[in-house]
CSV table of C-alpha atoms in Angstrom, one decimal:
chain,number,residue,atom,x,y,z
A,1,MET,CA,2.5,44.1,19.9
A,2,PRO,CA,4.6,43.5,16.8
A,3,PRO,CA,7.2,40.8,17.2
A,4,SER,CA,10.8,41.8,18.1
A,5,SER,CA,13.4,41.3,15.5
A,6,SER,CA,15.6,39.3,17.7
A,7,SER,CA,12.9,36.7,17.9
A,8,PRO,CA,10.6,36.6,14.7
A,9,PRO,CA,7.7,34.1,14.9
A,10,SER,CA,8.2,30.8,13.4
A,11,CYS,CA,5.1,31.4,11.1
A,12,ILE,CA,6.9,34.1,9.1
A,13,ILE,CA,10.0,32.0,8.9
A,14,LEU,CA,8.3,29.2,7.7
A,15,LYS,CA,6.3,31.4,5.1
A,16,HIS,CA,9.5,32.7,3.7
A,17,MET,CA,11.4,29.5,3.7
A,18,PHE,CA,8.7,27.6,1.6
A,19,LEU,CA,8.1,30.2,-0.7
A,20,ALA,CA,11.9,29.6,-1.9
A,21,ALA,CA,11.5,25.7,-1.8
A,22,ALA,CA,8.4,23.5,-0.7
A,23,LEU,CA,10.7,20.6,-0.7
A,24,ALA,CA,14.3,21.1,1.0
A,25,ILE,CA,16.9,18.7,0.2
A,26,VAL,CA,19.1,18.2,3.2
A,27,THR,CA,22.4,16.2,3.7
A,28,ASN,CA,21.0,14.4,6.9
A,29,SER,CA,19.8,11.0,5.9
A,30,LEU,CA,16.9,9.2,8.0
A,31,VAL,CA,18.4,6.3,10.2
A,32,CYS,CA,16.1,3.3,10.0
A,33,SER,CA,15.9,2.1,13.6
A,34,ALA,CA,13.3,-1.1,12.9
A,35,PHE,CA,12.8,-2.4,9.8
A,36,GLY,CA,13.4,-5.9,8.3
A,37,THR,CA,12.0,-8.9,6.7
A,38,THR,CA,9.2,-10.9,7.4
A,39,ARG,CA,8.1,-14.2,8.5
A,40,THR,CA,4.5,-15.6,8.3
A,41,THR,CA,2.3,-18.1,9.8
A,42,LYS,CA,-0.6,-19.2,7.6
A,43,SER,CA,-2.7,-16.5,7.9
A,44,ARG,CA,-0.8,-13.3,9.1
A,45,ILE,CA,2.4,-11.8,9.1
A,46,ILE,CA,3.8,-11.0,12.8
A,47,GLY,CA,6.1,-8.4,13.8
A,48,THR,CA,6.6,-4.6,15.0
A,49,LEU,CA,6.0,-1.1,13.2
A,50,PRO,CA,9.0,0.4,11.4
A,51,SER,CA,9.9,3.7,12.6
A,52,PHE,CA,12.3,6.3,11.6
A,53,SER,CA,14.6,8.5,13.7
A,54,SER,CA,16.5,11.9,13.3
A,55,PRO,CA,19.0,13.2,15.5
A,56,ARG,CA,16.3,15.1,17.6
A,57,LYS,CA,13.1,13.4,17.0
A,58,THR,CA,11.3,9.9,16.4
A,59,PHE,CA,8.9,9.8,13.7
A,60,SER,CA,6.4,6.6,14.0
A,61,LEU,CA,5.1,5.7,10.7
A,62,SER,CA,1.5,4.5,10.7
A,63,VAL,CA,0.5,1.5,8.3
A,64,ALA,CA,-2.7,-0.2,7.5
A,65,GLY,CA,-3.9,-3.5,5.8
A,66,GLY,CA,-3.0,-5.8,8.3
A,67,GLY,CA,0.5,-7.3,9.1
A,68,ASN,CA,3.8,-5.8,10.4
A,69,VAL,CA,7.1,-5.7,10.0
A,70,GLU,CA,9.4,-8.0,12.2
A,71,ILE,CA,12.6,-6.6,14.0
A,72,PRO,CA,15.7,-8.4,12.6
A,73,GLY,CA,17.8,-10.4,14.7
A,74,GLY,CA,15.1,-12.8,15.8
A,75,ALA,CA,15.5,-16.6,15.9
A,76,GLY,CA,16.0,-18.4,12.6
A,77,GLN,CA,17.3,-15.0,11.1
A,78,PRO,CA,20.5,-15.2,9.3
A,79,PRO,CA,23.1,-12.5,9.6
A,80,ARG,CA,23.4,-9.8,6.8
A,81,MET,CA,25.9,-10.0,4.1
A,82,PRO,CA,28.8,-7.9,4.4
A,83,LYS,CA,28.9,-4.5,2.3
A,84,GLU,CA,31.4,-5.9,-0.3
A,85,GLU,CA,29.3,-9.0,-0.8
A,86,GLU,CA,26.0,-7.5,-1.1
A,87,ASP,CA,27.5,-4.9,-3.7
A,88,LYS,CA,28.7,-7.8,-5.9
A,89,VAL,CA,25.4,-9.3,-5.6
A,90,GLN,CA,23.6,-5.9,-6.8
A,91,TRP,CA,25.9,-5.6,-9.5
A,92,ASP,CA,25.3,-9.2,-10.8
A,93,LEU,CA,21.7,-8.6,-10.8
A,94,PHE,CA,22.1,-5.6,-12.4
A,95,MET,CA,24.4,-7.1,-15.3
A,96,LYS,CA,22.1,-10.4,-15.6
A,97,HIS,CA,18.7,-8.7,-15.9
A,98,HIS,CA,18.8,-5.0,-16.9
A,99,ALA,CA,22.4,-4.2,-18.4
A,100,ARG,CA,21.8,-5.9,-21.6
A,101,GLY,CA,21.8,-3.5,-24.4
A,102,LYS,CA,19.1,-1.4,-25.9
A,103,TRP,CA,15.5,-1.7,-24.5
A,104,ARG,CA,13.3,-0.4,-27.1
A,105,GLY,CA,9.7,0.3,-26.5
A,106,THR,CA,6.7,2.5,-26.2
A,107,TRP,CA,6.3,4.9,-23.1
A,108,THR,CA,2.8,5.8,-22.4
A,109,THR,CA,1.7,8.3,-20.1
A,110,TYR,CA,-1.5,8.3,-18.1
A,111,ASP,CA,-2.9,11.0,-16.0
A,112,TYR,CA,-4.6,10.9,-12.8
A,113,MET,CA,-7.9,9.9,-13.9
A,114,GLY,CA,-6.1,7.0,-15.8
A,115,ASP,CA,-6.3,8.7,-19.5
A,116,VAL,CA,-3.5,8.3,-22.1
A,117,VAL,CA,-2.0,11.7,-22.7
A,118,ASP,CA,1.1,11.1,-24.6
A,119,GLU,CA,3.0,8.0,-26.3
A,120,THR,CA,6.8,8.4,-27.2
A,121,LEU,CA,8.9,5.6,-29.1
A,122,ALA,CA,12.4,5.3,-27.2
A,123,SER,CA,14.9,3.0,-26.1
A,124,VAL,CA,16.8,2.9,-22.9
A,125,ASN,CA,20.4,1.9,-23.4
A,126,LEU,CA,22.2,0.1,-20.7
A,127,GLU,CA,25.6,-0.9,-22.5
A,128,ALA,CA,28.5,-2.2,-20.5
A,129,ASP,CA,32.4,-1.6,-21.4
A,130,GLU,CA,34.8,-4.5,-22.5
A,131,THR,CA,35.6,-5.3,-19.1
A,132,GLY,CA,31.8,-5.6,-17.7
A,133,SER,CA,33.1,-3.2,-14.8
A,134,ALA,CA,31.1,0.1,-16.1
A,135,VAL,CA,27.7,0.5,-17.6
A,136,MET,CA,26.7,3.7,-19.3
A,137,GLN,CA,22.8,4.8,-19.4
A,138,THR,CA,21.6,6.8,-22.2
A,139,HIS,CA,18.0,7.2,-23.7
A,140,GLN,CA,17.0,7.7,-27.4
A,141,ILE,CA,14.0,9.2,-27.8
A,142,VAL,CA,12.3,9.5,-31.6
A,143,MET,CA,11.3,13.1,-32.1
A,144,GLY,CA,9.9,12.5,-35.5
A,145,LYS,CA,9.7,9.9,-38.0
A,146,ALA,CA,9.3,10.5,-41.9
A,147,THR,CA,8.3,7.6,-44.1
A,148,SER,CA,9.2,7.0,-47.7
A,149,ASP,CA,6.8,6.3,-50.6
A,150,CYS,CA,9.8,5.3,-52.7
A,151,LYS,CA,10.9,2.0,-53.2
A,152,THR,CA,14.8,3.0,-53.6
A,153,CYS,CA,14.5,5.6,-50.4
A,154,PHE,CA,14.6,4.9,-46.7
A,155,ASP,CA,12.6,5.9,-43.7
A,156,SER,CA,14.3,8.1,-41.5
A,157,GLU,CA,13.8,9.2,-37.8
A,158,ASP,CA,14.9,12.3,-35.7
A,159,VAL,CA,16.2,10.7,-32.7
A,160,ARG,CA,17.5,12.5,-29.8
A,161,THR,CA,20.1,10.9,-27.4
A,162,ILE,CA,20.1,12.1,-23.7
A,163,PRO,CA,22.9,10.7,-21.4
A,164,VAL,CA,21.7,9.7,-18.0
A,165,ALA,CA,24.1,8.3,-15.8
A,166,SER,CA,27.0,5.7,-15.5
A,167,TYR,CA,27.1,2.7,-13.1
A,168,THR,CA,30.1,0.7,-11.3
A,169,PRO,CA,30.0,-2.0,-8.8
A,170,GLY,CA,28.9,-0.6,-5.7
A,171,GLN,CA,27.9,2.8,-7.2
A,172,LEU,CA,24.4,2.0,-8.5
A,173,ARG,CA,22.9,5.5,-7.5
A,174,LYS,CA,19.3,5.2,-6.4
A,175,ASN,CA,18.8,1.9,-8.0
A,176,ARG,CA,18.1,-1.1,-5.7
A,177,LEU,CA,17.9,-4.8,-7.3
A,178,ALA,CA,15.8,-7.7,-5.9
A,179,ALA,CA,15.7,-11.0,-8.3
A,180,ALA,CA,14.5,-9.8,-11.9
A,181,GLY,CA,13.0,-6.4,-10.2
A,182,MET,CA,14.6,-3.3,-9.8
A,183,VAL,CA,13.4,-0.1,-8.0
A,184,THR,CA,14.7,3.5,-8.7
A,185,GLY,CA,14.3,6.0,-6.2
A,186,PRO,CA,12.3,7.6,-4.8
A,187,SER,CA,13.8,10.7,-6.0
A,188,LEU,CA,13.2,14.5,-6.2
A,189,LEU,CA,12.7,16.2,-9.7
A,190,ARG,CA,13.6,19.9,-10.0
A,191,SER,CA,10.0,20.7,-10.4
A,192,GLY,CA,9.8,19.7,-6.7
A,193,ALA,CA,7.9,16.3,-7.7
A,194,MET,CA,8.8,12.7,-6.6
A,195,SER,CA,9.2,9.8,-8.7
A,196,THR,CA,9.4,6.1,-8.1
A,197,GLU,CA,10.3,3.7,-10.7
A,198,LEU,CA,9.2,0.1,-10.7
A,199,ILE,CA,10.9,-2.3,-13.0
A,200,LEU,CA,10.4,-6.0,-13.8
A,201,SER,CA,12.4,-8.3,-16.4
A,202,TYR,CA,11.4,-11.7,-17.8
A,203,GLY,CA,13.3,-13.2,-21.0
A,204,ASP,CA,14.2,-10.6,-23.6
A,205,GLY,CA,11.3,-8.1,-22.3
A,206,ARG,CA,10.7,-5.8,-19.2
A,207,VAL,CA,8.2,-3.3,-17.7
A,208,ARG,CA,8.8,-0.1,-16.2
A,209,VAL,CA,6.5,1.9,-14.5
A,210,ILE,CA,7.2,5.5,-13.1
A,211,PHE,CA,4.9,7.2,-10.3
A,212,GLN,CA,5.1,10.9,-10.0
A,213,HIS,CA,3.6,12.8,-6.9
A,214,ALA,CA,3.5,16.6,-6.8
A,215,PRO,CA,3.1,18.6,-3.7
A,216,VAL,CA,-0.6,19.3,-2.8
A,217,TRP,CA,-2.1,22.1,-0.3
A,218,ALA,CA,-5.5,21.9,1.4
A,219,ARG,CA,-8.3,23.5,-0.2
A,220,GLY,CA,-8.1,27.5,-0.1
A,221,VAL,CA,-4.6,27.3,1.0
A,222,GLU,CA,-2.3,29.4,-1.1
A,223,PRO,CA,0.4,27.2,-2.9
A,224,ASN,CA,4.1,27.4,-1.4
A,225,SER,CA,3.0,29.7,1.5
A,226,CYS,CA,3.2,26.8,3.9
A,227,PRO,CA,4.4,23.2,4.0
A,228,PRO,CA,2.6,20.9,1.8
A,229,ALA,CA,-0.3,18.8,2.9
A,230,GLY,CA,0.8,15.6,1.1
A,231,LEU,CA,2.5,14.5,-2.4
A,232,LYS,CA,-0.6,13.6,-4.7
A,233,LEU,CA,-0.4,11.3,-7.8
A,234,TYR,CA,-0.4,13.5,-10.8
A,235,ARG,CA,1.3,11.3,-13.7
A,236,THR,CA,2.0,7.7,-14.3
A,237,ILE,CA,4.5,6.5,-17.0
A,238,VAL,CA,4.1,2.5,-18.3
A,239,CYS,CA,7.2,1.5,-20.6
A,240,ARG,CA,6.8,-2.0,-22.4
A,241,GLU,CA,10.4,-2.6,-23.8
A,242,ALA,CA,12.1,-5.4,-25.3
A,243,LEU,CA,15.6,-6.4,-26.4
A,244,ARG,CA,14.5,-6.8,-30.2
A,245,GLU,CA,14.9,-4.7,-33.6
A,246,GLU,CA,11.8,-2.8,-32.9
A,247,PRO,CA,9.6,-1.7,-30.2
A,248,PRO,CA,6.9,-4.6,-29.3
A,249,SER,CA,3.6,-3.8,-30.7
A,250,PHE,CA,0.4,-5.5,-31.8
A,251,SER,CA,1.5,-6.2,-35.5
A,252,SER,CA,5.2,-7.3,-34.8
A,253,GLU,CA,4.3,-9.6,-32.1
A,254,ASN,CA,1.6,-11.4,-34.5
A,255,GLU,CA,4.2,-11.2,-37.4
A,256,ASN,CA,7.0,-12.6,-35.0
A,257,PRO,CA,5.7,-14.4,-32.0
A,258,PRO,CA,8.1,-14.2,-29.3
A,259,LYS,CA,9.6,-17.6,-28.4
A,260,ARG,CA,8.6,-19.5,-25.1
A,261,GLY,CA,10.5,-17.7,-22.4
A,262,ASN,CA,10.0,-14.3,-23.7
A,263,PRO,CA,6.8,-11.9,-22.8
A,264,LYS,CA,4.0,-11.4,-25.3
A,265,PHE,CA,3.0,-7.9,-24.5
A,266,PHE,CA,-0.2,-7.2,-26.7
A,267,ARG,CA,-2.4,-10.4,-25.7
A,268,PRO,CA,-5.6,-10.7,-24.0
A,269,VAL,CA,-5.4,-11.9,-20.4
A,270,PRO,CA,-8.6,-12.6,-18.7
A,271,PRO,CA,-9.1,-11.6,-15.1
A,272,PHE,CA,-9.3,-15.2,-13.8
A,273,LEU,CA,-5.8,-16.0,-14.7
A,274,TRP,CA,-4.7,-13.7,-11.7
A,275,HIS,CA,-6.5,-16.1,-9.4
A,276,LYS,CA,-4.3,-19.3,-9.2
A,277,LYS,CA,-2.0,-21.5,-6.8
A,278,TRP,CA,1.5,-20.0,-6.9
A,279,LYS,CA,4.7,-20.9,-5.8
A,280,GLY,CA,8.0,-19.7,-6.2
A,281,THR,CA,11.0,-17.6,-4.5
A,282,SER,CA,10.7,-14.2,-3.2
A,283,TRP,CA,13.6,-11.7,-2.4
A,284,THR,CA,13.4,-9.2,0.3
A,285,TRP,CA,15.2,-6.2,1.4
A,286,GLY,CA,15.0,-3.9,4.4
A,287,PRO,CA,17.7,-1.3,5.7
A,288,SER,CA,18.6,-3.1,8.7
A,289,SER,CA,18.0,-6.7,7.7
A,290,GLY,CA,19.4,-6.5,4.1
A,291,ASP,CA,18.7,-9.1,1.4
A,292,ARG,CA,16.7,-12.1,2.2
A,293,GLY,CA,15.8,-15.3,0.2
A,294,TRP,CA,12.7,-17.0,0.6
A,295,ASN,CA,11.0,-20.2,-0.9
A,296,VAL,CA,7.0,-19.6,-1.4
A,297,GLU,CA,5.7,-23.1,-1.3
A,298,GLU,CA,2.1,-21.7,-1.6
A,299,MET,CA,1.0,-18.1,-1.8
A,300,ASP,CA,-1.8,-17.3,0.9
A,301,GLU,CA,-4.8,-15.7,-0.1
A,302,ALA,CA,-4.3,-12.5,1.8
A,303,ASP,CA,-0.7,-12.1,0.3
A,304,ALA,CA,-2.1,-12.3,-3.1
A,305,TRP,CA,-2.6,-8.4,-3.6
A,306,HIS,CA,-2.6,-8.9,-7.4
A,307,GLY,CA,-6.0,-10.8,-7.2
A,308,ARG,CA,-7.4,-7.5,-5.7
A,309,PRO,CA,-6.9,-5.0,-8.4
A,310,THR,CA,-8.4,-1.9,-6.8
A,311,GLY,CA,-6.2,-2.4,-3.8
A,312,ASP,CA,-6.8,-3.1,-0.2
A,313,THR,CA,-7.8,0.7,0.8
A,314,GLU,CA,-9.4,3.4,-0.4
A,315,ASP,CA,-6.1,5.6,-0.7
A,316,VAL,CA,-5.1,3.2,-3.3
A,317,TRP,CA,-4.6,4.5,-7.1
A,318,ALA,CA,-4.6,1.4,-9.2
A,319,MET,CA,-4.9,0.5,-13.1
A,320,ARG,CA,-5.1,-3.0,-14.9
A,321,ILE,CA,-3.6,-2.5,-18.4
A,322,PRO,CA,-4.0,-5.0,-21.3
A,323,GLY,CA,-1.2,-7.4,-21.5
A,324,GLY,CA,-1.4,-8.7,-17.8
A,325,ILE,CA,0.1,-5.8,-16.4
A,326,LEU,CA,-1.2,-4.3,-12.8
A,327,VAL,CA,-0.1,-1.3,-11.1
A,328,GLN,CA,-1.0,0.4,-7.6
A,329,CYS,CA,0.1,3.2,-5.6
A,330,PRO,CA,-1.1,5.6,-3.0
A,331,ARG,CA,-3.1,8.4,-4.2
A,332,ILE,CA,-1.7,10.8,-1.6
A,333,ILE,CA,1.5,10.4,0.5
A,334,GLN,CA,1.5,12.3,3.7
A,335,SER,CA,4.0,12.7,6.6
A,336,GLY,CA,4.3,9.8,8.9
A,337,GLN,CA,3.1,7.4,6.6
A,338,LEU,CA,4.3,4.4,4.5
A,339,GLY,CA,3.2,4.1,0.9
A,340,LEU,CA,3.3,1.0,-1.0
A,341,CYS,CA,4.1,1.1,-4.8
A,342,ARG,CA,3.2,-2.1,-6.6
A,343,LEU,CA,3.9,-3.7,-10.1
A,344,ALA,CA,2.6,-7.0,-11.1
A,345,TRP,CA,2.9,-8.5,-14.4
A,346,LEU,CA,1.9,-11.8,-16.1
A,347,PRO,CA,4.4,-12.1,-19.1
A,348,GLU,CA,3.3,-15.3,-20.7
A,349,ASP,CA,0.3,-17.9,-20.4
A,350,ASP,CA,0.5,-21.6,-20.1
A,351,ALA,CA,2.0,-23.3,-23.0
A,352,PRO,CA,-0.4,-24.9,-25.3
A,353,GLU,CA,-1.1,-28.6,-24.9
A,354,GLY,CA,0.9,-31.1,-27.5
A,355,SER,CA,3.4,-28.3,-28.1
A,356,GLU,CA,7.1,-28.6,-27.3
A,357,TYR,CA,6.5,-27.1,-24.0
A,358,ASP,CA,3.4,-28.6,-22.9
A,359,GLY,CA,3.2,-28.5,-19.1
A,360,ASP,CA,5.3,-25.1,-18.8
A,361,THR,CA,2.6,-23.2,-16.9
A,362,SER,CA,2.5,-19.4,-16.6
A,363,LYS,CA,4.7,-17.2,-14.5
A,364,LEU,CA,3.8,-14.2,-12.3
A,365,LEU,CA,6.3,-11.5,-11.5
A,366,ARG,CA,5.6,-8.9,-8.9
A,367,ILE,CA,7.4,-6.2,-7.1
A,368,GLU,CA,6.5,-3.6,-4.3
A,369,ALA,CA,8.3,-0.7,-2.6
A,370,SER,CA,7.4,1.3,0.5
A,371,ILE,CA,8.4,4.5,0.3
A,372,SER,CA,8.1,7.7,2.9
A,373,ALA,CA,8.1,11.1,2.5
A,374,LEU,CA,7.6,15.0,3.9
A,375,GLU,CA,9.4,13.8,7.1
A,376,PRO,CA,10.3,17.1,9.0
A,377,VAL,CA,13.7,18.3,9.8
A,378,ILE,CA,13.3,20.0,13.3
A,379,ASP,CA,15.6,22.8,14.5
A,380,GLU,CA,18.1,21.8,17.0
A,381,GLU,CA,17.9,25.1,18.9
A,382,ASN,CA,14.1,25.6,18.7
A,383,PRO,CA,12.4,21.9,18.6
A,384,ASP,CA,9.0,23.5,18.1
A,385,MET,CA,10.2,24.7,14.7
A,386,MET,CA,10.7,22.7,11.2
A,387,ILE,CA,13.2,23.9,8.9
A,388,GLY,CA,12.6,21.6,6.0
A,389,PHE,CA,12.0,18.3,4.7
A,390,TYR,CA,14.2,14.9,4.8
A,391,PRO,CA,14.6,13.6,1.2
A,392,PRO,CA,12.3,10.6,0.5
A,393,GLU,CA,13.3,7.4,1.4
A,394,LEU,CA,13.0,3.5,0.2
A,395,GLY,CA,11.6,1.8,3.3
A,396,SER,CA,11.6,-1.9,1.9
A,397,LEU,CA,11.6,-3.8,-1.4
A,398,ARG,CA,10.4,-7.3,-2.3
A,399,CYS,CA,10.3,-9.1,-5.4
A,400,ASP,CA,8.5,-12.4,-6.3
A,401,VAL,CA,9.0,-14.8,-9.0
A,402,VAL,CA,6.5,-17.5,-8.8
A,403,GLN,CA,4.7,-20.2,-11.2
A,404,ASN,CA,1.2,-21.4,-11.6
A,405,PHE,CA,0.9,-25.2,-10.2
A,406,GLY,CA,-2.9,-25.4,-10.3
A,407,ASP,CA,-6.3,-23.8,-9.9
A,408,LEU,CA,-7.7,-22.6,-6.5
A,409,GLU,CA,-10.0,-25.4,-4.9
A,410,ASN,CA,-13.2,-25.0,-3.5
A,411,VAL,CA,-13.0,-21.0,-3.5
A,412,SER,CA,-15.8,-19.2,-5.2
A,413,ILE,CA,-15.6,-15.6,-6.1
A,414,LEU,CA,-18.1,-14.5,-3.1
A,415,GLY,CA,-16.4,-16.3,-0.6
A,416,ARG,CA,-13.1,-15.0,-1.5
A,417,ASP,CA,-14.0,-11.3,-1.6
A,418,MET,CA,-15.6,-11.9,1.8
A,419,ALA,CA,-12.4,-13.4,3.1
A,420,VAL,CA,-10.5,-10.4,1.8
A,421,GLU,CA,-13.1,-8.1,3.0
A,422,SER,CA,-12.5,-9.7,6.6
A,423,LEU,CA,-8.7,-8.6,6.4
A,424,ARG,CA,-9.2,-4.9,5.8
A,425,PRO,CA,-8.7,-2.8,8.8
A,426,LYS,CA,-11.5,-1.2,10.6
A,427,ASN,CA,-11.4,2.6,11.1
A,428,ASN,CA,-7.8,2.6,9.9
A,429,GLU,CA,-6.7,0.9,12.8
A,430,VAL,CA,-3.9,-1.9,12.5
A,431,PRO,CA,-5.0,-5.3,13.6
A,432,ALA,CA,-3.2,-7.0,16.4
A,433,PRO,CA,-1.0,-9.9,15.1
A,434,PRO,CA,-1.8,-13.2,16.3
A,435,VAL,CA,0.6,-14.3,19.4
A,436,THR,CA,3.0,-16.7,18.0
A,437,PRO,CA,6.6,-17.3,19.4
A,438,ALA,CA,9.3,-16.1,17.5
A,439,ALA,CA,11.3,-19.3,17.9
A,440,SER,CA,8.8,-21.1,15.7
A,441,SER,CA,10.0,-19.7,12.5
A,442,PRO,CA,11.7,-22.4,10.3
A,443,PRO,CA,15.4,-22.8,10.0
A,444,PRO,CA,17.1,-21.3,7.0
A,445,THR,CA,17.6,-23.9,3.9
A,446,ALA,CA,20.1,-24.4,1.0
A,447,THR,CA,19.5,-21.7,-1.7
A,448,GLU,CA,19.5,-21.8,-5.3
A,449,LYS,CA,22.8,-21.2,-7.3
A,450,GLN,CA,22.6,-18.3,-9.4
A,451,THR,CA,23.0,-15.0,-7.6
A,452,PRO,CA,20.4,-15.4,-4.5
A,453,PRO,CA,20.7,-13.5,-1.2
A,454,PRO,CA,22.4,-15.8,1.5
A,455,ALA,CA,20.5,-18.3,3.6
A,456,PRO,CA,16.9,-18.4,2.4
A,457,SER,CA,14.2,-19.8,4.3
A,458,SER,CA,11.2,-22.0,3.6
A,459,LYS,CA,7.7,-20.5,4.4
A,460,LYS,CA,4.4,-20.4,3.2
A,461,SER,CA,4.5,-16.9,2.0
A,462,SER,CA,6.4,-13.8,2.7
A,463,ASP,CA,5.9,-10.3,2.6
A,464,ALA,CA,8.9,-7.5,3.3
A,465,SER,CA,6.5,-4.8,3.2
A,466,SER,CA,2.7,-6.0,3.9
A,467,SER,CA,1.9,-2.6,5.5
A,468,ASN,CA,0.0,-0.2,3.7
A,469,SER,CA,-0.8,3.5,3.7
A,470,SER,CA,-3.7,4.3,5.7
A,471,GLY,CA,-6.8,4.8,3.4
A,472,LYS,CA,-9.2,7.8,3.4
A,473,GLU,CA,-12.6,8.0,1.5
A,474,SER,CA,-12.3,10.2,-1.3
A,475,LYS,CA,-14.5,11.2,-3.8
A,476,LYS,CA,-13.2,11.9,-7.2
A,477,SER,CA,-14.6,14.8,-9.4
A,478,SER,CA,-14.0,15.4,-13.3
A,479,ASP,CA,-10.4,17.1,-12.8
A,480,GLY,CA,-9.2,14.5,-10.2
A,481,GLU,CA,-9.4,16.5,-7.3
A,482,ASP,CA,-10.2,14.7,-3.7
A,483,GLU,CA,-13.6,16.3,-2.7
A,484,SER,CA,-13.4,14.8,0.7
A,485,ASP,CA,-10.3,15.5,2.3
A,486,GLY,CA,-9.9,19.1,0.5
A,487,LEU,CA,-6.7,18.6,-1.2
A,488,LYS,CA,-6.1,19.9,-4.7
A,489,ALA,CA,-3.3,19.0,-7.1
A,490,VAL,CA,-0.8,21.4,-8.3
A,491,ARG,CA,0.4,19.7,-11.5
A,492,GLN,CA,3.7,20.6,-12.5
A,493,ALA,CA,5.5,19.3,-15.6
A,494,PRO,CA,9.0,18.0,-14.3
């Protein structure tokens, strides 16, 4: 019997709705019910799983990789700073590390297979007004360049200027800052893809990485005929930028070597330089706990994800780029799971012996952001029917600024690999955290004087988002498809 007109089946409603838009943008926002910063013992991170709730339904986010997130407000946790103070701290960080002028650089685009598909000379202009209360962002992209052979003539460039956004205190849009790092997004593009941008700044240079994930459907399913099965990575853009007269290049850095305290982008970085003893500071943020500051006395091996270039699960897409840059992100982001986007950078090496800066050791900058997407919106009148998706959300943010203080002692490569393997979850299960009283966390101590979050604590290591997306064993074909899970990328140019 055909269905009555007064009560159409939900599958027909879904089909027509998703033909119009695969990713619906709604005004409702996710309400975080349990997310905060972390505290650690010498071995593991302790806490509970995060979850997000809508007015009608609660969605628990599964994680993998060991370690969970602690509910804020426990013993030894400082209160969250007021919004006015938080906005001021965010603006100060934005002005100090990013809104400093014209960031000239090369934008390199990689596909899913890690091949270079495009390179563009461009600059990101973040220029403040005379009062320092507003910043205008524009992009200048070199569309063409003509070189003259005449000594009395000049080279010319066809430059296109694109206005992007303007910022004021308390109005940083989708930007979130933590120490020298910043995350932009996750944001939806007009094509339906999702963009997540990570930035690390050091001296007169910075590294920007943009991950773009597009909707995918199961093999054999017509795209847009039903909700997407996930968001699959299809494009990564890596930008090396500097406040210099010309974009950084191998020749320019050889002719004018950067001074100490500024990064050298084009230099050999042996893999063993990542495996050191590191100490410094860590800045964490969670929707409920806000900003937190930590002193990292020594980074634990389990927390040193920068030493595991292929990631902690099979679902991690990773690439190590010359110049001391490591990027990691989920291959596929699915509903009900947190995905970790990571960027690690070694901006400069140890100072040469006998030089003016002898004793100044190498630095390591890391930033990681957990994101969620494809969280369904349930119809209030019909709880069994989904009417769209919530916008993607930033779940947590962490930025580490650490310095090398020695080599690892009595640690072989085989022993380190075995120790890391023992920390991997078995059968996509989250290992139970060790039983440690919450009151055992150390009391907060004084913080540094620049623009840190209030009341940092001292600890062995910290991780605001040590959770990772549950991995699936995937076998790659030549066109970048995942053969085991049956998902096929639908590549869309934003």
